[in-house]
PDB file of C-alpha atoms in Angstrom:
ATOM      1  CA  MET A  12      17.954  46.010  -0.175  1.00 52.00           C
ATOM      2  CA  ALA A  13      14.965  43.812  -1.027  1.00 58.00           C
ATOM      3  CA  SER A  14      13.663  43.901  -4.583  1.00 70.00           C
ATOM      4  CA  GLY A  15      10.113  44.890  -5.453  1.00 75.00           C
ATOM      5  CA  ALA A  16       9.195  41.253  -6.053  1.00 74.00           C
ATOM      6  CA  GLU A  17      10.636  40.242  -2.685  1.00 75.00           C
ATOM      7  CA  ARG A  18       8.683  42.983  -0.903  1.00 82.00           C
ATOM      8  CA  ARG A  19       5.479  41.942  -2.659  1.00 84.00           C
ATOM      9  CA  GLY A  20       6.134  38.337  -1.729  1.00 80.00           C
ATOM     10  CA  TRP A  21       6.731  39.269   1.908  1.00 84.00           C
ATOM     11  CA  LEU A  22       3.554  41.369   2.000  1.00 88.00           C
ATOM     12  CA  GLU A  23       1.465  38.611   0.458  1.00 89.00           C
ATOM     13  CA  GLY A  24       2.879  36.096   2.935  1.00 88.00           C
ATOM     14  CA  TRP A  25       2.051  38.429   5.819  1.00 92.00           C
ATOM     15  CA  ARG A  26      -1.507  38.921   4.571  1.00 94.00           C
ATOM     16  CA  CYS A  27      -1.924  35.168   4.159  1.00 95.00           C
ATOM     17  CA  ARG A  28      -0.760  34.461   7.703  1.00 94.00           C
ATOM     18  CA  GLN A  29      -3.099  37.156   9.021  1.00 96.00           C
ATOM     19  CA  GLN A  30      -6.088  35.661   7.225  1.00 97.00           C
ATOM     20  CA  ILE A  31      -5.228  32.156   8.406  1.00 97.00           C
ATOM     21  CA  HIS A  32      -5.067  33.486  11.961  1.00 97.00           C
ATOM     22  CA  ARG A  33      -8.518  35.036  11.561  1.00 97.00           C
ATOM     23  CA  SER A  34      -9.801  31.807  10.068  1.00 98.00           C
ATOM     24  CA  LEU A  35      -8.614  29.809  13.073  1.00 98.00           C
ATOM     25  CA  GLN A  36     -10.460  32.258  15.297  1.00 98.00           C
ATOM     26  CA  GLY A  37     -13.668  31.149  13.567  1.00 98.00           C
ATOM     27  CA  LYS A  38     -14.148  34.300  11.534  1.00 98.00           C
ATOM     28  CA  HIS A  39     -14.381  32.421   8.225  1.00 98.00           C
ATOM     29  CA  ASP A  40     -16.526  29.519   9.417  1.00 98.00           C
ATOM     30  CA  ARG A  41     -19.701  30.888   7.887  1.00 97.00           C
ATOM     31  CA  ILE A  42     -18.062  31.355   4.483  1.00 97.00           C
ATOM     32  CA  ALA A  43     -16.571  27.862   4.528  1.00 97.00           C
ATOM     33  CA  ALA A  44     -19.925  26.349   5.545  1.00 97.00           C
ATOM     34  CA  ILE A  45     -21.569  27.719   2.398  1.00 96.00           C
ATOM     35  CA  HIS A  46     -19.308  25.479   0.312  1.00 96.00           C
ATOM     36  CA  ARG A  47     -19.427  22.410   2.544  1.00 93.00           C
ATOM     37  CA  ALA A  48     -20.853  20.130  -0.179  1.00 92.00           C
ATOM     38  CA  GLN A  49     -17.836  20.749  -2.418  1.00 95.00           C
ATOM     39  CA  LEU A  50     -14.967  20.566   0.066  1.00 97.00           C
ATOM     40  CA  PRO A  51     -12.555  17.601   0.106  1.00 98.00           C
ATOM     41  CA  SER A  52     -13.257  14.476   2.084  1.00 98.00           C
ATOM     42  CA  PHE A  53      -9.586  13.389   2.064  1.00 98.00           C
ATOM     43  CA  ILE A  54      -6.201  14.995   1.380  1.00 98.00           C
ATOM     44  CA  ILE A  55      -2.824  13.686   0.245  1.00 98.00           C
ATOM     45  CA  ILE A  56      -0.370  15.815   2.245  1.00 98.00           C
ATOM     46  CA  GLY A  57       2.942  14.828   0.593  1.00 94.00           C
ATOM     47  CA  ALA A  58       5.829  14.288   0.644  1.00 97.00           C
ATOM     48  CA  ALA A  59       7.124  15.948  -2.528  1.00 97.00           C
ATOM     49  CA  LYS A  60       8.562  13.602  -5.168  1.00 96.00           C
ATOM     50  CA  SER A  61       7.025  10.541  -3.522  1.00 97.00           C
ATOM     51  CA  ALA A  62       4.465   9.678  -6.245  1.00 96.00           C
ATOM     52  CA  THR A  63       1.753  11.988  -4.927  1.00 96.00           C
ATOM     53  CA  THR A  64       0.735  13.081  -8.440  1.00 95.00           C
ATOM     54  CA  SER A  65       0.692   9.484  -9.655  1.00 95.00           C
ATOM     55  CA  LEU A  66      -1.484   8.429  -6.734  1.00 96.00           C
ATOM     56  CA  ALA A  67      -3.889  11.338  -7.195  1.00 97.00           C
ATOM     57  CA  THR A  68      -4.152  10.571 -10.913  1.00 95.00           C
ATOM     58  CA  ALA A  69      -4.937   6.920 -10.222  1.00 96.00           C
ATOM     59  CA  LEU A  70      -7.526   7.748  -7.563  1.00 97.00           C
ATOM     60  CA  GLY A  71      -9.189  10.194  -9.949  1.00 96.00           C
ATOM     61  CA  CYS A  72     -10.016   7.249 -12.224  1.00 95.00           C
ATOM     62  CA  HIS A  73     -12.139   5.620  -9.513  1.00 97.00           C
ATOM     63  CA  PRO A  74     -15.893   6.098 -10.069  1.00 96.00           C
ATOM     64  CA  ASP A  75     -16.433   7.235  -6.458  1.00 96.00           C
ATOM     65  CA  ILE A  76     -13.670   9.852  -6.461  1.00 97.00           C
ATOM     66  CA  GLN A  77     -12.935  13.251  -7.931  1.00 97.00           C
ATOM     67  CA  ILE A  78      -9.582  14.992  -7.640  1.00 97.00           C
ATOM     68  CA  SER A  79      -9.217  18.772  -7.552  1.00 97.00           C
ATOM     69  CA  GLN A  80      -8.904  20.526 -10.899  1.00 96.00           C
ATOM     70  CA  SER A  81      -5.568  22.007  -9.796  1.00 94.00           C
ATOM     71  CA  MET A  82      -3.301  19.111  -8.939  1.00 90.00           C
ATOM     72  CA  GLU A  83      -1.785  21.049  -6.021  1.00 97.00           C
ATOM     73  CA  PRO A  84      -4.234  23.717  -4.811  1.00 98.00           C
ATOM     74  CA  LYS A  85      -2.064  24.593  -1.767  1.00 98.00           C
ATOM     75  CA  PHE A  86      -5.165  26.236  -0.299  1.00 98.00           C
ATOM     76  CA  PHE A  87      -4.442  25.537   3.365  1.00 98.00           C
ATOM     77  CA  GLY A  88      -1.348  27.691   3.139  1.00 97.00           C
ATOM     78  CA  ARG A  89      -0.009  30.020   0.461  1.00 94.00           C
ATOM     79  CA  ASN A  90      -3.214  30.076  -1.601  1.00 97.00           C
ATOM     80  CA  TYR A  91      -5.612  30.718   1.265  1.00 98.00           C
ATOM     81  CA  LEU A  92      -6.037  34.287  -0.001  1.00 96.00           C
ATOM     82  CA  ARG A  93      -7.733  32.934  -3.126  1.00 97.00           C
ATOM     83  CA  GLY A  94     -10.773  32.285  -0.999  1.00 97.00           C
ATOM     84  CA  TRP A  95     -13.219  29.515  -0.222  1.00 98.00           C
ATOM     85  CA  GLU A  96     -15.213  29.904  -3.422  1.00 97.00           C
ATOM     86  CA  TRP A  97     -12.057  29.337  -5.483  1.00 98.00           C
ATOM     87  CA  TYR A  98     -11.197  26.266  -3.439  1.00 98.00           C
ATOM     88  CA  ALA A  99     -14.698  24.807  -3.553  1.00 97.00           C
ATOM     89  CA  ASN A 100     -14.766  25.248  -7.326  1.00 97.00           C
ATOM     90  CA  GLN A 101     -11.847  22.842  -7.536  1.00 97.00           C
ATOM     91  CA  PHE A 102     -14.519  20.168  -7.042  1.00 95.00           C
ATOM     92  CA  GLU A 103     -18.049  19.460  -8.216  1.00 89.00           C
ATOM     93  CA  ALA A 104     -21.042  18.793  -5.995  1.00 85.00           C
ATOM     94  CA  ASP A 105     -21.559  15.488  -7.803  1.00 88.00           C
ATOM     95  CA  PRO A 106     -23.511  12.822  -5.855  1.00 89.00           C
ATOM     96  CA  ARG A 107     -22.190  10.194  -8.267  1.00 92.00           C
ATOM     97  CA  ARG A 108     -18.647  10.912  -7.034  1.00 94.00           C
ATOM     98  CA  PRO A 109     -19.128  11.696  -3.355  1.00 95.00           C
ATOM     99  CA  LEU A 110     -15.448  11.447  -2.396  1.00 97.00           C
ATOM    100  CA  ARG A 111     -13.303  14.481  -3.157  1.00 98.00           C
ATOM    101  CA  GLY A 112      -9.566  14.749  -2.680  1.00 98.00           C
ATOM    102  CA  GLU A 113      -6.556  16.891  -3.401  1.00 98.00           C
ATOM    103  CA  ALA A 114      -2.781  16.446  -3.186  1.00 98.00           C
ATOM    104  CA  SER A 115      -0.591  19.367  -2.088  1.00 98.00           C
ATOM    105  CA  THR A 116       2.933  18.360  -1.136  1.00 98.00           C
ATOM    106  CA  MET A 117       3.638  21.760   0.427  1.00 97.00           C
ATOM    107  CA  TYR A 118       1.294  20.737   3.249  1.00 98.00           C
ATOM    108  CA  SER A 119       4.227  18.707   4.617  1.00 98.00           C
ATOM    109  CA  SER A 120       6.855  21.395   4.140  1.00 96.00           C
ATOM    110  CA  SER A 121       8.550  23.645   6.688  1.00 94.00           C
ATOM    111  CA  TYR A 122       7.648  26.913   4.967  1.00 93.00           C
ATOM    112  CA  GLY A 123       6.120  29.534   7.245  1.00 91.00           C
ATOM    113  CA  SER A 124       2.959  29.911   5.180  1.00 92.00           C
ATOM    114  CA  TYR A 125       2.185  26.235   5.911  1.00 96.00           C
ATOM    115  CA  ALA A 126       3.081  26.315   9.606  1.00 96.00           C
ATOM    116  CA  ARG A 127      -0.586  26.113  10.668  1.00 98.00           C
ATOM    117  CA  THR A 128      -1.814  23.849   7.852  1.00 98.00           C
ATOM    118  CA  PRO A 129      -2.669  20.842  10.066  1.00 98.00           C
ATOM    119  CA  GLU A 130      -4.678  23.044  12.452  1.00 98.00           C
ATOM    120  CA  LEU A 131      -6.389  24.858   9.577  1.00 98.00           C
ATOM    121  CA  ILE A 132      -7.455  21.641   7.845  1.00 98.00           C
ATOM    122  CA  HIS A 133      -8.766  20.196  11.088  1.00 98.00           C
ATOM    123  CA  HIS A 134     -10.620  23.388  12.021  1.00 98.00           C
ATOM    124  CA  HIS A 135     -12.602  23.461   8.796  1.00 98.00           C
ATOM    125  CA  LEU A 136     -12.797  19.824   7.680  1.00 98.00           C
ATOM    126  CA  GLY A 137     -12.510  17.879  10.916  1.00 98.00           C
ATOM    127  CA  SER A 138     -10.604  14.607  11.195  1.00 98.00           C
ATOM    128  CA  ILE A 139     -10.781  13.714   7.510  1.00 98.00           C
ATOM    129  CA  PRO A 140      -8.491  10.956   6.171  1.00 98.00           C
ATOM    130  CA  LEU A 141      -4.966  12.157   5.419  1.00 98.00           C
ATOM    131  CA  ILE A 142      -2.543  10.183   3.249  1.00 98.00           C
ATOM    132  CA  TYR A 143       1.179  10.759   3.705  1.00 98.00           C
ATOM    133  CA  LEU A 144       3.411   9.294   1.034  1.00 98.00           C
ATOM    134  CA  THR A 145       7.089   8.917   1.843  1.00 98.00           C
ATOM    135  CA  ARG A 146      10.121   7.623  -0.021  1.00 98.00           C
ATOM    136  CA  HIS A 147      13.676   6.641   0.816  1.00 98.00           C
ATOM    137  CA  PRO A 148      14.858  10.014   2.177  1.00 98.00           C
ATOM    138  CA  LEU A 149      18.010  10.216   0.055  1.00 98.00           C
ATOM    139  CA  ARG A 150      16.252   9.194  -3.170  1.00 98.00           C
ATOM    140  CA  ARG A 151      13.552  11.740  -2.449  1.00 98.00           C
ATOM    141  CA  ILE A 152      16.142  14.482  -1.884  1.00 98.00           C
ATOM    142  CA  GLU A 153      17.860  13.647  -5.170  1.00 97.00           C
ATOM    143  CA  SER A 154      14.598  13.771  -7.087  1.00 96.00           C
ATOM    144  CA  HIS A 155      13.427  16.955  -5.384  1.00 97.00           C
ATOM    145  CA  TRP A 156      16.676  18.788  -6.119  1.00 97.00           C
ATOM    146  CA  ARG A 157      16.631  17.646  -9.742  1.00 95.00           C
ATOM    147  CA  HIS A 158      13.024  18.787 -10.088  1.00 94.00           C
ATOM    148  CA  TRP A 159      13.794  22.248  -8.686  1.00 94.00           C
ATOM    149  CA  ARG A 160      17.072  22.619 -10.564  1.00 94.00           C
ATOM    150  CA  GLY A 161      15.280  21.945 -13.837  1.00 93.00           C
ATOM    151  CA  ARG A 162      12.615  24.539 -13.084  1.00 91.00           C
ATOM    152  CA  SER A 163      14.704  27.381 -11.713  1.00 91.00           C
ATOM    153  CA  LYS A 164      18.100  28.860 -12.449  1.00 87.00           C
ATOM    154  CA  HIS A 165      18.088  30.086  -8.847  1.00 90.00           C
ATOM    155  CA  CYS A 166      18.307  26.565  -7.420  1.00 95.00           C
ATOM    156  CA  PRO A 167      21.712  26.197  -5.711  1.00 96.00           C
ATOM    157  CA  PRO A 168      24.029  23.377  -6.831  1.00 96.00           C
ATOM    158  CA  PHE A 169      23.637  20.032  -5.114  1.00 97.00           C
ATOM    159  CA  ASP A 170      26.920  20.284  -3.227  1.00 97.00           C
ATOM    160  CA  GLN A 171      25.355  23.195  -1.287  1.00 98.00           C
ATOM    161  CA  LEU A 172      22.631  20.887   0.051  1.00 98.00           C
ATOM    162  CA  LEU A 173      23.404  21.451   3.731  1.00 98.00           C
ATOM    163  CA  ARG A 174      25.018  24.889   3.442  1.00 97.00           C
ATOM    164  CA  SER A 175      22.243  26.659   1.528  1.00 97.00           C
ATOM    165  CA  PRO A 176      19.315  27.702   3.761  1.00 96.00           C
ATOM    166  CA  ARG A 177      17.056  27.549   0.702  1.00 94.00           C
ATOM    167  CA  LEU A 178      18.026  23.961  -0.094  1.00 97.00           C
ATOM    168  CA  ARG A 179      17.796  22.946   3.543  1.00 97.00           C
ATOM    169  CA  GLN A 180      14.256  24.296   3.854  1.00 96.00           C
ATOM    170  CA  ARG A 181      12.894  23.272   0.480  1.00 95.00           C
ATOM    171  CA  VAL A 182      14.645  19.973  -0.193  1.00 97.00           C
ATOM    172  CA  VAL A 183      16.159  18.503   2.965  1.00 98.00           C
ATOM    173  CA  ASP A 184      13.395  19.350   5.448  1.00 97.00           C
ATOM    174  CA  ALA A 185      10.799  17.578   3.302  1.00 97.00           C
ATOM    175  CA  SER A 186      12.610  14.312   4.117  1.00 98.00           C
ATOM    176  CA  LEU A 187      12.187  14.826   7.867  1.00 98.00           C
ATOM    177  CA  TYR A 188       9.088  12.664   7.863  1.00 98.00           C
ATOM    178  CA  HIS A 189       8.654  12.170  11.585  1.00 98.00           C
ATOM    179  CA  GLN A 190       8.811  15.913  12.159  1.00 98.00           C
ATOM    180  CA  GLN A 191       5.990  16.428   9.659  1.00 98.00           C
ATOM    181  CA  TRP A 192       4.026  13.409  10.901  1.00 98.00           C
ATOM    182  CA  GLN A 193       4.047  14.774  14.435  1.00 98.00           C
ATOM    183  CA  ARG A 194       2.756  18.162  13.254  1.00 98.00           C
ATOM    184  CA  TYR A 195      -0.384  16.415  12.039  1.00 98.00           C
ATOM    185  CA  ARG A 196      -0.656  13.986  14.923  1.00 98.00           C
ATOM    186  CA  ARG A 197      -1.122  17.000  17.190  1.00 98.00           C
ATOM    187  CA  TRP A 198      -4.480  17.627  15.495  1.00 98.00           C
ATOM    188  CA  PHE A 199      -5.468  14.308  13.930  1.00 98.00           C
ATOM    189  CA  PRO A 200      -6.011  10.929  15.598  1.00 98.00           C
ATOM    190  CA  GLN A 201      -3.941   7.980  14.421  1.00 95.00           C
ATOM    191  CA  GLN A 202      -6.928   6.419  12.660  1.00 97.00           C
ATOM    192  CA  SER A 203      -7.270   9.493  10.437  1.00 98.00           C
ATOM    193  CA  MET A 204      -3.717   9.193   9.092  1.00 98.00           C
ATOM    194  CA  LEU A 205      -2.310   6.630   6.689  1.00 98.00           C
ATOM    195  CA  SER A 206       1.325   6.416   5.653  1.00 98.00           C
ATOM    196  CA  ILE A 207       2.320   4.610   2.483  1.00 98.00           C
ATOM    197  CA  THR A 208       5.823   4.450   1.037  1.00 98.00           C
ATOM    198  CA  THR A 209       6.622   4.960  -2.623  1.00 97.00           C
ATOM    199  CA  GLU A 210       8.401   1.617  -2.511  1.00 97.00           C
ATOM    200  CA  GLU A 211       5.212  -0.104  -1.323  1.00 97.00           C
ATOM    201  CA  LEU A 212       3.219   1.548  -4.109  1.00 96.00           C
ATOM    202  CA  SER A 213       5.814   0.379  -6.610  1.00 94.00           C
ATOM    203  CA  THR A 214       6.196  -3.232  -5.455  1.00 95.00           C
ATOM    204  CA  GLN A 215       2.629  -3.811  -4.191  1.00 95.00           C
ATOM    205  CA  PRO A 216       0.494  -1.407  -6.221  1.00 95.00           C
ATOM    206  CA  GLN A 217      -2.807  -3.271  -6.034  1.00 95.00           C
ATOM    207  CA  SER A 218      -2.776  -4.057  -2.321  1.00 96.00           C
ATOM    208  CA  SER A 219      -1.511  -0.537  -1.519  1.00 97.00           C
ATOM    209  CA  LEU A 220      -4.297   1.032  -3.567  1.00 97.00           C
ATOM    210  CA  GLN A 221      -6.896  -1.218  -1.983  1.00 97.00           C
ATOM    211  CA  GLN A 222      -5.663  -0.127   1.440  1.00 98.00           C
ATOM    212  CA  ILE A 223      -5.908   3.535   0.438  1.00 98.00           C
ATOM    213  CA  LEU A 224      -9.362   3.127  -1.088  1.00 98.00           C
ATOM    214  CA  SER A 225     -10.705   1.403   2.024  1.00 98.00           C
ATOM    215  CA  PHE A 226      -9.123   4.093   4.193  1.00 98.00           C
ATOM    216  CA  ILE A 227     -10.897   6.952   2.393  1.00 98.00           C
ATOM    217  CA  GLY A 228     -14.215   5.100   2.220  1.00 98.00           C
ATOM    218  CA  ALA A 229     -14.209   4.098  -1.454  1.00 97.00           C
ATOM    219  CA  THR A 230     -15.047   0.712  -2.910  1.00 96.00           C
ATOM    220  CA  PRO A 231     -11.676  -1.113  -2.855  1.00 95.00           C
ATOM    221  CA  ASP A 232     -11.804  -1.963  -6.548  1.00 94.00           C
ATOM    222  CA  CYS A 233      -8.637  -1.131  -8.478  1.00 93.00           C
ATOM    223  CA  SER A 234     -10.123  -1.833 -11.908  1.00 89.00           C
ATOM    224  CA  GLY A 235      -8.953   0.844 -14.307  1.00 91.00           C
ATOM    225  CA  LEU A 236      -6.655   2.542 -11.810  1.00 94.00           C
ATOM    226  CA  LEU A 237      -3.411   0.832 -12.784  1.00 91.00           C
ATOM    227  CA  GLU A 238      -1.532   0.803 -16.085  1.00 88.00           C
ATOM    228  CA  LYS A 239      -0.173  -2.671 -16.843  1.00 84.00           C
ATOM    229  CA  GLY A 240      -0.391  -3.471 -13.153  1.00 86.00           C
ATOM    230  CA  LYS A 241       1.495  -0.341 -12.060  1.00 88.00           C
ATOM    231  CA  LEU A 242       0.672   3.135 -10.863  1.00 88.00           C
ATOM    232  CA  PRO A 243       0.699   5.653 -13.752  1.00 84.00           C
ATOM    233  CA  LEU A 244       4.043   7.466 -13.836  1.00 80.00           C
ATOM    234  CA  MET A 245       3.273  11.168 -13.589  1.00 75.00           C
ATOM    235  CA  ASN A 246       5.648  14.114 -13.206  1.00 70.00           C
ATOM    236  CA  PRO A 247       8.909  12.182 -12.708  1.00 63.00           C
ATOM    237  CA  ALA A 248      12.098  14.095 -11.936  1.00 58.00           C
ATOM    238  CA  GLY A 249      13.418  15.523 -15.180  1.00 51.00           C
ATOM    239  CA  SER A 250      10.047  15.542 -16.944  1.00 56.00           C
ATOM    240  CA  LYS A 251       8.288  18.530 -18.536  1.00 53.00           C
ATOM    241  CA  GLY A 252      11.390  19.755 -20.362  1.00 45.00           C
ATOM    242  CA  ARG A 253      13.722  19.063 -17.442  1.00 56.00           C
ATOM    243  CA  ARG A 254      15.228  15.831 -18.714  1.00 64.00           C
ATOM    244  CA  ASP A 255      18.593  17.500 -19.254  1.00 74.00           C
ATOM    245  CA  VAL A 256      19.083  17.725 -15.473  1.00 90.00           C
ATOM    246  CA  ALA A 257      21.355  14.853 -14.533  1.00 92.00           C
ATOM    247  CA  ALA A 258      20.828  12.980 -11.298  1.00 93.00           C
ATOM    248  CA  PRO A 259      23.054  14.524  -8.629  1.00 96.00           C
ATOM    249  CA  SER A 260      26.078  12.753  -7.218  1.00 95.00           C
ATOM    250  CA  TRP A 261      27.009  12.617  -3.528  1.00 97.00           C
ATOM    251  CA  SER A 262      30.430  13.218  -2.131  1.00 98.00           C
ATOM    252  CA  ASP A 263      31.191  10.798   0.690  1.00 97.00           C
ATOM    253  CA  GLU A 264      31.263  13.658   3.178  1.00 98.00           C
ATOM    254  CA  LEU A 265      27.967  15.211   2.068  1.00 98.00           C
ATOM    255  CA  LYS A 266      26.199  11.860   2.046  1.00 98.00           C
ATOM    256  CA  GLN A 267      27.335  10.999   5.554  1.00 98.00           C
ATOM    257  CA  GLN A 268      26.442  14.431   6.905  1.00 98.00           C
ATOM    258  CA  THR A 269      22.977  14.179   5.359  1.00 98.00           C
ATOM    259  CA  ILE A 270      22.451  10.676   6.736  1.00 98.00           C
ATOM    260  CA  ASP A 271      23.533  11.831  10.184  1.00 98.00           C
ATOM    261  CA  LEU A 272      20.952  14.608   9.960  1.00 98.00           C
ATOM    262  CA  ILE A 273      17.921  12.709   8.721  1.00 98.00           C
ATOM    263  CA  ARG A 274      18.398   9.060   9.735  1.00 98.00           C
ATOM    264  CA  PRO A 275      17.315   9.507  13.403  1.00 98.00           C
ATOM    265  CA  ASP A 276      14.124  11.226  12.228  1.00 98.00           C
ATOM    266  CA  SER A 277      13.513   8.496   9.627  1.00 98.00           C
ATOM    267  CA  GLU A 278      13.892   5.728  12.190  1.00 98.00           C
ATOM    268  CA  ARG A 279      11.466   7.453  14.551  1.00 98.00           C
ATOM    269  CA  PHE A 280       8.988   7.799  11.703  1.00 98.00           C
ATOM    270  CA  LEU A 281       9.293   4.159  10.686  1.00 98.00           C
ATOM    271  CA  ALA A 282       8.830   3.027  14.288  1.00 98.00           C
ATOM    272  CA  SER A 283       5.800   5.276  14.778  1.00 97.00           C
ATOM    273  CA  THR A 284       4.146   3.870  11.639  1.00 97.00           C
ATOM    274  CA  GLY A 285       4.881   0.223  12.484  1.00 97.00           C
ATOM    275  CA  ARG A 286       7.681  -0.395   9.992  1.00 97.00           C
ATOM    276  CA  PRO A 287      11.111  -1.938  10.642  1.00 97.00           C
ATOM    277  CA  ILE A 288      13.771   0.723  11.145  1.00 95.00           C
ATOM    278  CA  ASN A 289      15.837  -0.972   8.408  1.00 96.00           C
ATOM    279  CA  THR A 290      13.065  -0.375   5.816  1.00 97.00           C
ATOM    280  CA  TRP A 291      15.420   2.024   4.021  1.00 98.00           C
ATOM    281  CA  ALA A 292      19.063   0.994   3.505  1.00 97.00           C
ATOM    282  CA  TRP A 293      21.618   3.751   4.033  1.00 96.00           C
ATOM    283  CA  ASP A 294      24.723   2.162   2.507  1.00 86.00           C
TER     284      ASP A 294
END
């Protein structure tokens, strides 16, 4: 029998999906239009544990850009019930910083409350620039599991990675980059989407940032955005009191099964974004 908290969670999820459906029918257009001057002009859509917080923090130091007050508003999904006024108030109508952005990694998740996120963003904001950060799929999985394990006693152990539906949905699916990329390509043209890898941000921080700045329409000046020539390290796995969570170890069988599951998707993603399919080593 479901607990009271589970029933409340189910009911809230149902209400959220109902309101999103109404929104896509145009029934919230007038409300959204009232706040047009404070809505984002670009969004970082994920993936989780791929330096999204670090990128958002760096971009927020640019004189043309403001980042949402909540680092992950999750508005075009679970938090849609909070309303357009709440979302608009994440930003200021400041003509000195005309570019507004947010970073919500759940936008590239497989959770049901985010199933219509690409369509919802496009309906209300049009073909705004979207930035999709990705990372070596196995390294991202390790970091994501460690992050969740440190936050919740309910996180299953790492050896359950492919057997636990919760781990599969929350941790493994977020590394299926091509699957997520195609969800957005259904609604957004290629020129509205930019993919950057965490490895590129790490090894080529200045040129990667300049590419991102040009993409979102900001002056491509990285002055003051980097710390000692690198992206600021924000929210690493194990941070915020979670440093006692050791990095997980792979059994040979689990690693091979995971590679067999995600490698075909990764290679399709790399090909579709113009990268060599051997960008990420699997050995």
